[in-house]
Amino acid sequence: MNSKDRATIIKNLYFPENFIKKGPLAYKMVKKDDLCYLVGFFVDNSIDKDSFYVQYFVQPLFIEFTTFVFTLGQRVGGIWNKNNISGLQISLEPFFL
């Protein structure tokens, strides 16, 4: 699956208004006291051209960075197919409560 397809998946999924969508990524910045971090979702490739994974993550912003490190987070469900976007949307809903 190419990056344009993955960006289209993010574009077509519902995220709360405070999320920013950029390519295959949807994220929001959270500030609490002196702490700042990103919470987000990333659509990643799989070995099958019609399937993909969705990774959710938390990225602390106490050090300047140029890449995301998915050490805090995990995959949402298993492998997804672009024909099951409604199932993915249902799996994302608990994150927005």
XYZ file of N, CA and C in Angstrom:
291
model
N 0.852 -1.166 0.000
C 0.000 0.000 0.000
C 0.902 1.234 0.000
N 0.665 2.143 -0.903
C 1.522 3.328 -0.985
C 1.083 4.392 0.020
N 1.911 5.433 0.158
C 1.634 6.450 1.173
C 0.362 7.235 0.865
N 0.031 7.408 -0.408
C -1.211 8.113 -0.764
C -2.434 7.321 -0.286
N -2.414 6.001 -0.459
C -3.515 5.156 0.021
C -3.642 5.231 1.541
N -2.498 5.209 2.230
C -2.518 5.268 3.693
C -3.016 6.628 4.179
N -2.642 7.700 3.474
C -3.131 9.039 3.818
C -4.637 9.138 3.598
N -5.139 8.496 2.557
C -6.578 8.498 2.280
C -7.343 7.792 3.391
N -6.777 6.722 3.919
C -7.429 6.010 5.032
C -7.565 6.940 6.236
N -6.478 7.618 6.610
C -6.537 8.564 7.731
C -7.545 9.667 7.449
N -7.538 10.180 6.231
C -8.449 11.260 5.853
C -9.913 10.849 6.013
N -10.223 9.593 5.712
C -11.601 9.118 5.750
C -12.063 8.639 7.128
N -11.143 8.500 8.068
C -11.513 8.103 9.426
C -11.904 9.331 10.241
N -12.829 9.136 11.173
C -13.210 10.218 12.075
C -12.207 10.286 13.225
N -11.730 11.482 13.510
C -10.944 11.774 14.700
C -11.545 13.036 15.320
N -11.462 13.181 16.637
C -11.958 14.414 17.254
C -11.293 15.645 16.636
N -11.935 16.798 16.775
C -11.472 18.029 16.131
C -10.064 18.447 16.523
N -9.605 18.067 17.711
C -8.275 18.486 18.145
C -7.150 17.633 17.552
N -7.486 16.658 16.706
C -6.473 15.859 16.022
C -6.095 16.522 14.702
N -4.825 16.498 14.400
C -4.296 16.992 13.123
C -4.023 15.788 12.253
N -4.471 15.842 11.010
C -4.221 14.754 10.063
C -3.151 15.211 9.082
N -2.107 14.400 8.960
C -1.011 14.721 8.047
C -0.502 13.418 7.438
N -0.821 13.217 6.173
C -0.432 11.975 5.511
C -1.044 10.787 6.224
N -0.246 9.756 6.516
C -0.765 8.561 7.194
C -0.812 8.690 8.718
N -0.792 9.930 9.200
C -0.675 10.202 10.623
C -1.826 11.102 11.085
N -2.383 10.787 12.258
C -3.346 11.662 12.931
C -2.864 11.793 14.368
N -2.732 13.025 14.861
C -2.181 13.219 16.201
C -2.736 14.480 16.837
N -2.561 14.559 18.150
C -2.877 15.772 18.888
C -1.763 16.028 19.886
N -1.545 17.284 20.205
C -0.558 17.651 21.205
C -1.283 17.867 22.520
N -0.735 17.301 23.572
C -1.316 17.428 24.906
C -0.308 18.147 25.790
N -0.775 19.199 26.466
C 0.072 19.924 27.409
C -0.568 19.844 28.780
N 0.211 19.420 29.754
C -0.267 19.348 31.137
C 0.883 19.803 32.021
N 0.663 20.885 32.726
C 1.712 21.500 33.540
C 2.925 21.776 32.646
N 4.075 21.235 32.995
C 5.290 21.431 32.189
C 5.524 20.286 31.214
N 4.577 19.394 31.118
C 4.718 18.218 30.269
C 4.033 18.455 28.932
N 4.661 17.999 27.870
C 4.084 18.116 26.533
C 4.348 16.802 25.796
N 3.319 16.269 25.156
C 3.492 15.026 24.420
C 2.475 14.935 23.289
N 2.769 14.058 22.333
C 1.858 13.774 21.234
C 1.157 12.461 21.501
N -0.099 12.399 21.143
C -0.873 11.162 21.137
C -1.357 11.010 19.708
N -1.134 9.851 19.108
C -1.523 9.744 17.709
C -1.710 8.336 17.204
N -2.053 8.282 15.922
C -2.289 7.039 15.203
C -1.550 7.114 13.878
N -0.962 5.993 13.478
C -0.194 5.928 12.241
C -0.630 4.708 11.446
N -0.931 4.905 10.174
C -1.282 3.786 9.289
C 0.011 3.296 8.649
N 0.348 2.053 8.899
C 1.614 1.468 8.460
C 1.376 0.364 7.438
N 2.371 0.128 6.610
C 2.305 -0.926 5.593
C 2.256 -2.318 6.209
N 1.743 -3.239 5.441
C 1.877 -4.661 5.752
C 2.469 -5.313 4.507
N 2.726 -6.582 4.582
C 3.302 -7.289 3.442
C 2.303 -7.430 2.290
N 1.010 -7.401 2.604
C -0.049 -7.490 1.602
C -0.362 -6.082 1.089
N -0.418 -5.888 -0.212
C -0.605 -4.557 -0.789
C -1.968 -3.943 -0.471
N -2.953 -4.740 -0.085
C -4.287 -4.229 0.224
C -4.563 -4.134 1.721
N -3.580 -4.438 2.534
C -3.782 -4.460 3.984
C -2.805 -3.513 4.669
N -3.086 -3.210 5.928
C -2.254 -2.276 6.678
C -2.434 -2.517 8.175
N -1.557 -1.915 8.947
C -1.640 -1.924 10.405
C -1.914 -0.500 10.872
N -2.548 -0.370 12.031
C -2.718 0.935 12.655
C -2.013 0.887 13.997
N -1.113 1.820 14.201
C -0.326 1.914 15.422
C -0.776 3.148 16.194
N -1.061 2.998 17.491
C -1.276 4.199 18.296
C -0.031 4.423 19.140
N 0.238 5.681 19.464
C 1.478 5.980 20.164
C 1.325 7.205 21.060
N 2.252 7.298 22.003
C 2.450 8.477 22.833
C 3.909 8.854 22.668
N 4.172 10.099 22.291
C 5.537 10.562 22.044
C 5.838 11.745 22.964
N 6.653 11.528 24.025
C 7.038 12.657 24.883
C 7.831 13.679 24.067
N 7.639 14.964 24.387
C 8.300 16.016 23.621
C 9.300 16.798 24.465
N 9.983 16.130 25.365
C 10.946 16.828 26.198
C 12.299 16.967 25.517
N 12.520 16.250 24.430
C 13.750 16.339 23.649
C 13.347 16.560 22.198
N 14.032 17.481 21.525
C 13.734 17.723 20.117
C 13.939 16.427 19.326
N 13.040 16.158 18.356
C 13.124 14.917 17.598
C 12.766 15.166 16.147
N 13.200 14.267 15.285
C 12.852 14.363 13.865
C 12.083 13.132 13.400
N 11.980 12.134 14.257
C 11.251 10.912 13.906
C 10.366 10.509 15.077
N 9.421 9.619 14.795
C 8.580 9.055 15.845
C 9.164 7.740 16.311
N 9.082 7.495 17.609
C 9.525 6.233 18.182
C 8.303 5.613 18.843
N 7.887 4.443 18.368
C 6.660 3.819 18.856
C 6.905 2.918 20.053
N 7.694 3.388 21.027
C 7.946 2.556 22.201
C 6.786 2.600 23.179
N 6.015 3.682 23.167
C 4.842 3.796 24.030
C 3.601 3.699 23.162
N 3.013 2.541 23.115
C 1.834 2.316 22.291
C 1.827 0.888 21.768
N 0.883 0.609 20.912
C 0.814 -0.710 20.302
C -0.122 -0.659 19.109
N -0.257 -1.782 18.412
C -1.154 -1.840 17.265
C -2.610 -1.873 17.718
N -3.450 -1.293 16.891
C -4.887 -1.332 17.120
C -5.411 -2.535 16.356
N -5.910 -3.528 17.075
C -6.384 -4.748 16.415
C -5.228 -5.470 15.749
N -5.533 -6.170 14.671
C -4.507 -6.880 13.926
C -4.277 -6.205 12.593
N -4.236 -7.002 11.573
C -4.062 -6.465 10.227
C -5.423 -6.046 9.685
N -5.477 -4.886 9.038
C -6.720 -4.339 8.511
C -6.682 -4.336 6.999
N -7.842 -4.405 6.400
C -7.972 -4.349 4.954
C -8.738 -3.089 4.608
N -8.396 -2.468 3.486
C -9.062 -1.210 3.150
C -10.551 -1.369 2.880
N -11.036 -2.594 2.796
C -12.468 -2.844 2.647
C -13.192 -2.934 3.994
N -12.435 -2.798 5.103
C -13.032 -2.906 6.442
C -12.767 -1.640 7.263
N -12.865 -0.489 6.637
C -12.623 0.774 7.328
C -13.661 0.989 8.435
N -14.906 0.564 8.222
C -15.928 0.743 9.258
C -15.575 -0.051 10.522
N -15.007 -1.234 10.361
C -14.559 -2.017 11.522
C -13.415 -1.339 12.245
N -12.501 -0.744 11.490
C -11.399 0.005 12.100
C -11.944 1.201 12.870
N -12.892 1.910 12.291
C -13.468 3.074 12.970
C -14.076 2.671 14.305
N -14.767 1.550 14.344
C -15.356 1.054 15.597
C -14.261 0.737 16.618
N -13.137 0.181 16.158
C -12.032 -0.146 17.062
C -11.345 1.098 17.606
N -11.410 2.219 16.887
C -10.777 3.458 17.347
C -11.634 4.218 18.354
N -12.941 4.003 18.345
C -13.850 4.786 19.188
C -13.506 4.790 20.674
N -13.076 3.677 21.287
C -12.732 3.738 22.722
C -11.591 4.703 23.042
N -10.740 5.015 22.090
C -9.642 5.951 22.336
C -10.129 7.384 22.486
N -11.333 7.678 22.017
C -11.818 9.047 22.020
C -12.828 9.336 23.115
N -13.046 8.388 24.013
C -14.014 8.596 25.098
C -13.441 9.465 26.191
